[in-house]
PDB file of C-alpha atoms in Angstrom:
ATOM      1  CA  MET A  22       0.016   0.058   0.036  1.00 46.00           C
ATOM      2  CA  ASN A  23       2.766   2.386   0.898  1.00 45.00           C
ATOM      3  CA  LYS A  24       4.491   1.683  -2.447  1.00 50.00           C
ATOM      4  CA  TYR A  25       1.429   2.932  -4.362  1.00 45.00           C
ATOM      5  CA  PHE A  26       1.095   6.041  -2.139  1.00 40.00           C
ATOM      6  CA  TYR A  27       4.760   6.913  -2.955  1.00 43.00           C
ATOM      7  CA  ILE A  28       4.349   6.331  -6.583  1.00 47.00           C
ATOM      8  CA  LEU A  29       1.133   8.392  -6.624  1.00 40.00           C
ATOM      9  CA  SER A  30       3.000  11.221  -4.692  1.00 46.00           C
ATOM     10  CA  ILE A  31       5.750  11.251  -7.245  1.00 48.00           C
ATOM     11  CA  VAL A  32       3.399  11.452 -10.165  1.00 44.00           C
ATOM     12  CA  ILE A  33       1.443  14.211  -8.638  1.00 48.00           C
ATOM     13  CA  LEU A  34       4.711  16.064  -7.910  1.00 42.00           C
ATOM     14  CA  ILE A  35       5.975  15.685 -11.447  1.00 47.00           C
ATOM     15  CA  VAL A  36       2.691  16.717 -12.993  1.00 45.00           C
ATOM     16  CA  SER A  37       2.353  19.715 -10.697  1.00 46.00           C
ATOM     17  CA  CYS A  38       5.913  20.826 -11.377  1.00 50.00           C
ATOM     18  CA  GLY A  39       5.465  20.587 -15.092  1.00 49.00           C
ATOM     19  CA  LYS A  40       2.308  22.912 -14.938  1.00 50.00           C
ATOM     20  CA  GLU A  41       2.994  26.208 -16.352  1.00 55.00           C
ATOM     21  CA  VAL A  42       1.779  29.164 -14.422  1.00 56.00           C
ATOM     22  CA  GLU A  43       0.713  32.310 -16.349  1.00 69.00           C
ATOM     23  CA  ILE A  44       2.768  35.032 -14.795  1.00 76.00           C
ATOM     24  CA  PHE A  45       1.191  38.490 -15.258  1.00 77.00           C
ATOM     25  CA  LYS A  46       2.964  40.564 -17.909  1.00 82.00           C
ATOM     26  CA  PRO A  47       2.069  44.196 -18.259  1.00 76.00           C
ATOM     27  CA  THR A  48       1.072  45.033 -21.785  1.00 82.00           C
ATOM     28  CA  THR A  49       1.542  48.799 -21.790  1.00 86.00           C
ATOM     29  CA  LYS A  50       4.076  51.417 -20.495  1.00 92.00           C
ATOM     30  CA  LEU A  51       2.618  54.243 -18.474  1.00 88.00           C
ATOM     31  CA  GLU A  52       4.140  56.790 -20.787  1.00 90.00           C
ATOM     32  CA  ASN A  53       2.061  55.258 -23.772  1.00 90.00           C
ATOM     33  CA  ILE A  54      -1.132  55.328 -21.786  1.00 85.00           C
ATOM     34  CA  LEU A  55      -0.624  58.899 -20.766  1.00 85.00           C
ATOM     35  CA  LYS A  56      -0.115  60.097 -24.376  1.00 91.00           C
ATOM     36  CA  ASN A  57      -3.836  60.617 -24.083  1.00 90.00           C
ATOM     37  CA  GLU A  58      -3.762  64.258 -22.932  1.00 91.00           C
ATOM     38  CA  LYS A  59      -6.989  64.115 -20.905  1.00 91.00           C
ATOM     39  CA  LEU A  60      -6.077  61.095 -19.199  1.00 90.00           C
ATOM     40  CA  GLY A  61      -2.490  62.293 -18.561  1.00 90.00           C
ATOM     41  CA  LYS A  62      -3.701  65.661 -16.956  1.00 92.00           C
ATOM     42  CA  VAL A  63      -6.220  63.767 -14.629  1.00 91.00           C
ATOM     43  CA  TYR A  64      -3.650  61.224 -13.703  1.00 91.00           C
ATOM     44  CA  TYR A  65      -0.888  63.802 -12.821  1.00 91.00           C
ATOM     45  CA  GLU A  66      -3.332  65.964 -10.869  1.00 91.00           C
ATOM     46  CA  PHE A  67      -4.291  62.929  -8.792  1.00 91.00           C
ATOM     47  CA  ARG A  68      -0.722  61.553  -8.338  1.00 89.00           C
ATOM     48  CA  LYS A  69       0.598  64.947  -7.414  1.00 89.00           C
ATOM     49  CA  GLU A  70      -1.478  64.782  -4.255  1.00 88.00           C
ATOM     50  CA  ASN A  71      -1.241  61.008  -3.779  1.00 85.00           C
ATOM     51  CA  ILE A  72       2.311  59.896  -4.057  1.00 82.00           C
ATOM     52  CA  TYR A  73       1.671  56.729  -2.056  1.00 80.00           C
ATOM     53  CA  LEU A  74      -0.982  53.967  -2.158  1.00 83.00           C
ATOM     54  CA  THR A  75      -2.768  54.432   1.211  1.00 82.00           C
ATOM     55  CA  LEU A  76      -5.498  52.709   3.078  1.00 81.00           C
ATOM     56  CA  GLY A  77      -8.596  54.872   2.596  1.00 82.00           C
ATOM     57  CA  ILE A  78      -7.549  56.477  -0.657  1.00 85.00           C
ATOM     58  CA  ASP A  79     -11.243  56.045  -1.690  1.00 85.00           C
ATOM     59  CA  THR A  80     -12.200  58.884   0.792  1.00 87.00           C
ATOM     60  CA  VAL A  81      -9.690  61.424  -0.722  1.00 88.00           C
ATOM     61  CA  LYS A  82     -11.133  64.295  -2.683  1.00 93.00           C
ATOM     62  CA  SER A  83      -8.492  63.876  -5.405  1.00 91.00           C
ATOM     63  CA  PHE A  84      -9.192  60.327  -5.812  1.00 93.00           C
ATOM     64  CA  LYS A  85     -12.990  60.864  -6.174  1.00 94.00           C
ATOM     65  CA  LYS A  86     -12.186  63.369  -8.893  1.00 94.00           C
ATOM     66  CA  PHE A  87      -9.807  60.977 -10.635  1.00 94.00           C
ATOM     67  CA  VAL A  88     -12.632  58.253 -10.616  1.00 95.00           C
ATOM     68  CA  ALA A  89     -15.128  60.782 -11.909  1.00 96.00           C
ATOM     69  CA  GLN A  90     -13.002  61.992 -14.754  1.00 95.00           C
ATOM     70  CA  THR A  91     -11.725  58.696 -16.097  1.00 95.00           C
ATOM     71  CA  SER A  92     -13.708  56.164 -18.194  1.00 95.00           C
ATOM     72  CA  ILE A  93     -13.911  52.517 -17.667  1.00 96.00           C
ATOM     73  CA  LYS A  94     -11.789  51.908 -20.845  1.00 95.00           C
ATOM     74  CA  GLU A  95      -9.078  54.183 -19.549  1.00 95.00           C
ATOM     75  CA  LEU A  96      -9.064  52.520 -16.183  1.00 96.00           C
ATOM     76  CA  ILE A  97      -8.839  49.072 -17.725  1.00 95.00           C
ATOM     77  CA  SER A  98      -5.886  50.233 -19.825  1.00 93.00           C
ATOM     78  CA  LEU A  99      -4.185  51.427 -16.587  1.00 95.00           C
ATOM     79  CA  THR A 100      -4.702  47.906 -15.075  1.00 95.00           C
ATOM     80  CA  GLU A 101      -2.329  46.761 -17.727  1.00 94.00           C
ATOM     81  CA  CYS A 102       0.367  49.329 -16.905  1.00 93.00           C
ATOM     82  CA  ASP A 103       4.042  48.417 -16.207  1.00 94.00           C
ATOM     83  CA  ARG A 104       3.838  50.130 -12.909  1.00 94.00           C
ATOM     84  CA  PRO A 105       2.262  48.032 -10.159  1.00 94.00           C
ATOM     85  CA  VAL A 106       1.017  50.954  -8.170  1.00 94.00           C
ATOM     86  CA  VAL A 107      -0.919  52.305 -11.139  1.00 94.00           C
ATOM     87  CA  ARG A 108      -2.480  48.895 -11.733  1.00 94.00           C
ATOM     88  CA  CYS A 109      -3.716  48.898  -8.068  1.00 94.00           C
ATOM     89  CA  ILE A 110      -5.178  52.504  -8.211  1.00 95.00           C
ATOM     90  CA  ALA A 111      -6.901  51.680 -11.512  1.00 95.00           C
ATOM     91  CA  PHE A 112      -8.366  48.514 -10.000  1.00 95.00           C
ATOM     92  CA  LYS A 113      -9.608  50.530  -6.966  1.00 94.00           C
ATOM     93  CA  ALA A 114     -11.113  53.140  -9.215  1.00 95.00           C
ATOM     94  CA  LEU A 115     -12.944  50.462 -11.350  1.00 95.00           C
ATOM     95  CA  LEU A 116     -14.312  49.027  -8.099  1.00 91.00           C
ATOM     96  CA  GLU A 117     -15.575  52.558  -7.128  1.00 92.00           C
ATOM     97  CA  LYS A 118     -17.206  52.780 -10.536  1.00 93.00           C
ATOM     98  CA  ASP A 119     -19.109  49.484  -9.756  1.00 90.00           C
ATOM     99  CA  TYR A 120     -17.402  47.811 -12.834  1.00 93.00           C
ATOM    100  CA  PRO A 121     -19.502  44.765 -13.360  1.00 90.00           C
ATOM    101  CA  GLU A 122     -16.478  42.658 -14.604  1.00 92.00           C
ATOM    102  CA  ILE A 123     -14.207  43.404 -11.716  1.00 90.00           C
ATOM    103  CA  LYS A 124     -13.713  39.624 -11.133  1.00 88.00           C
ATOM    104  CA  LYS A 125     -12.314  39.241 -14.681  1.00 92.00           C
ATOM    105  CA  ILE A 126      -9.769  41.940 -13.962  1.00 93.00           C
ATOM    106  CA  LEU A 127      -8.943  40.296 -10.657  1.00 91.00           C
ATOM    107  CA  TYR A 128      -8.449  37.008 -12.329  1.00 89.00           C
ATOM    108  CA  ARG A 129      -6.142  38.533 -15.001  1.00 91.00           C
ATOM    109  CA  HIS A 130      -3.879  39.585 -12.160  1.00 91.00           C
ATOM    110  CA  LYS A 131      -3.952  36.149 -10.378  1.00 89.00           C
ATOM    111  CA  TYR A 132      -0.245  35.722 -10.863  1.00 90.00           C
ATOM    112  CA  ASP A 133       0.761  39.351 -10.558  1.00 91.00           C
ATOM    113  CA  GLU A 134       3.586  38.997  -7.978  1.00 90.00           C
ATOM    114  CA  GLU A 135       5.031  42.500  -8.245  1.00 92.00           C
ATOM    115  CA  THR A 136       4.840  44.303  -4.957  1.00 91.00           C
ATOM    116  CA  VAL A 137       3.468  47.547  -3.991  1.00 91.00           C
ATOM    117  CA  GLU A 138       3.873  49.572  -0.732  1.00 88.00           C
ATOM    118  CA  GLU A 139       0.594  50.230   0.976  1.00 84.00           C
ATOM    119  CA  PHE A 140       0.622  52.879   3.813  1.00 83.00           C
ATOM    120  CA  HIS A 141      -1.645  52.387   6.728  1.00 77.00           C
ATOM    121  CA  GLY A 142      -1.705  55.713   8.540  1.00 70.00           C
ATOM    122  CA  ASN A 143       1.654  57.430   9.259  1.00 70.00           C
ATOM    123  CA  CYS A 144       3.661  54.565  10.674  1.00 74.00           C
ATOM    124  CA  ILE A 145       2.696  51.161   9.023  1.00 81.00           C
ATOM    125  CA  ARG A 146       3.954  50.277   5.617  1.00 82.00           C
ATOM    126  CA  MET A 147       3.241  46.977   4.015  1.00 82.00           C
ATOM    127  CA  ASN A 148       4.833  45.435   0.912  1.00 87.00           C
ATOM    128  CA  ILE A 149       2.232  43.180  -0.690  1.00 89.00           C
ATOM    129  CA  PRO A 150       1.841  41.625  -4.144  1.00 91.00           C
ATOM    130  CA  VAL A 151      -0.586  43.382  -6.470  1.00 92.00           C
ATOM    131  CA  LYS A 152      -2.821  40.319  -6.608  1.00 91.00           C
ATOM    132  CA  ILE A 153      -3.251  40.443  -2.824  1.00 88.00           C
ATOM    133  CA  TYR A 154      -4.017  44.086  -2.765  1.00 90.00           C
ATOM    134  CA  MET A 155      -6.677  43.618  -5.355  1.00 90.00           C
ATOM    135  CA  LEU A 156      -8.280  40.692  -3.492  1.00 88.00           C
ATOM    136  CA  ASN A 157      -8.014  42.608  -0.139  1.00 85.00           C
ATOM    137  CA  ILE A 158      -9.934  45.705  -1.498  1.00 84.00           C
ATOM    138  CA  LEU A 159     -12.699  43.499  -2.644  1.00 81.00           C
ATOM    139  CA  ARG A 160     -13.155  42.083   0.788  1.00 75.00           C
ATOM    140  CA  PRO A 161     -15.180  44.950   2.315  1.00 61.00           C
ATOM    141  CA  PHE A 162     -17.729  44.572  -0.453  1.00 57.00           C
ATOM    142  CA  ALA A 163     -18.261  40.918   0.435  1.00 54.00           C
ATOM    143  CA  SER A 164     -19.496  39.581   3.684  1.00 50.00           C
ATOM    144  CA  TYR A 165     -17.577  36.769   5.197  1.00 49.00           C
ATOM    145  CA  LYS A 166     -20.838  34.900   5.142  1.00 51.00           C
ATOM    146  CA  ASN A 167     -20.914  35.455   1.304  1.00 61.00           C
ATOM    147  CA  LYS A 168     -20.222  31.956  -0.133  1.00 67.00           C
ATOM    148  CA  GLU A 169     -19.479  33.320  -3.483  1.00 70.00           C
ATOM    149  CA  TYR A 170     -16.790  35.641  -2.234  1.00 70.00           C
ATOM    150  CA  LEU A 171     -15.228  32.864  -0.100  1.00 72.00           C
ATOM    151  CA  GLU A 172     -15.206  30.471  -2.967  1.00 76.00           C
ATOM    152  CA  MET A 173     -13.716  33.154  -5.348  1.00 75.00           C
ATOM    153  CA  GLU A 174     -11.044  33.830  -2.609  1.00 76.00           C
ATOM    154  CA  LYS A 175     -10.247  30.195  -2.185  1.00 77.00           C
ATOM    155  CA  ASP A 176     -10.055  29.703  -6.025  1.00 76.00           C
ATOM    156  CA  PHE A 177      -7.854  32.775  -6.501  1.00 71.00           C
ATOM    157  CA  MET A 178      -5.378  31.741  -3.943  1.00 73.00           C
ATOM    158  CA  GLU A 179      -4.937  28.317  -5.412  1.00 74.00           C
ATOM    159  CA  ASN A 180      -2.113  27.808  -7.908  1.00 61.00           C
TER     160      ASN A 180
END
């Protein structure tokens, strides 16, 4: 019996090691996205006042203005940006706009391992992968009793 268990374990290990993981690769450089003059202006006005990614950014007046003045299409393009903090800001803005396909964007970033610094107040700084930031900001919108969210979180965290 033990012999079969070891053989099965080795087969599972070989199969799982050979499995290719789709690592997220940004498709656009920020400079190219911001060639759109309107988007560039709105983005720079927002970033001038918000250098860091902070907890509670959704309550900041300049973020609300950024959300109001950007389109869904522009925000989606920003989620493909080569700069991880920009991807996070765009994802948060899409969430604020109640983008109905937010889970699709989340799953696009399932293997987005680049890290961002998120500041909590004046003294706590956390380095977290983009994918975890995105998953975490969805959490307040889902009750822990919400089975759909819990299943999505479990599926998202599995490799």
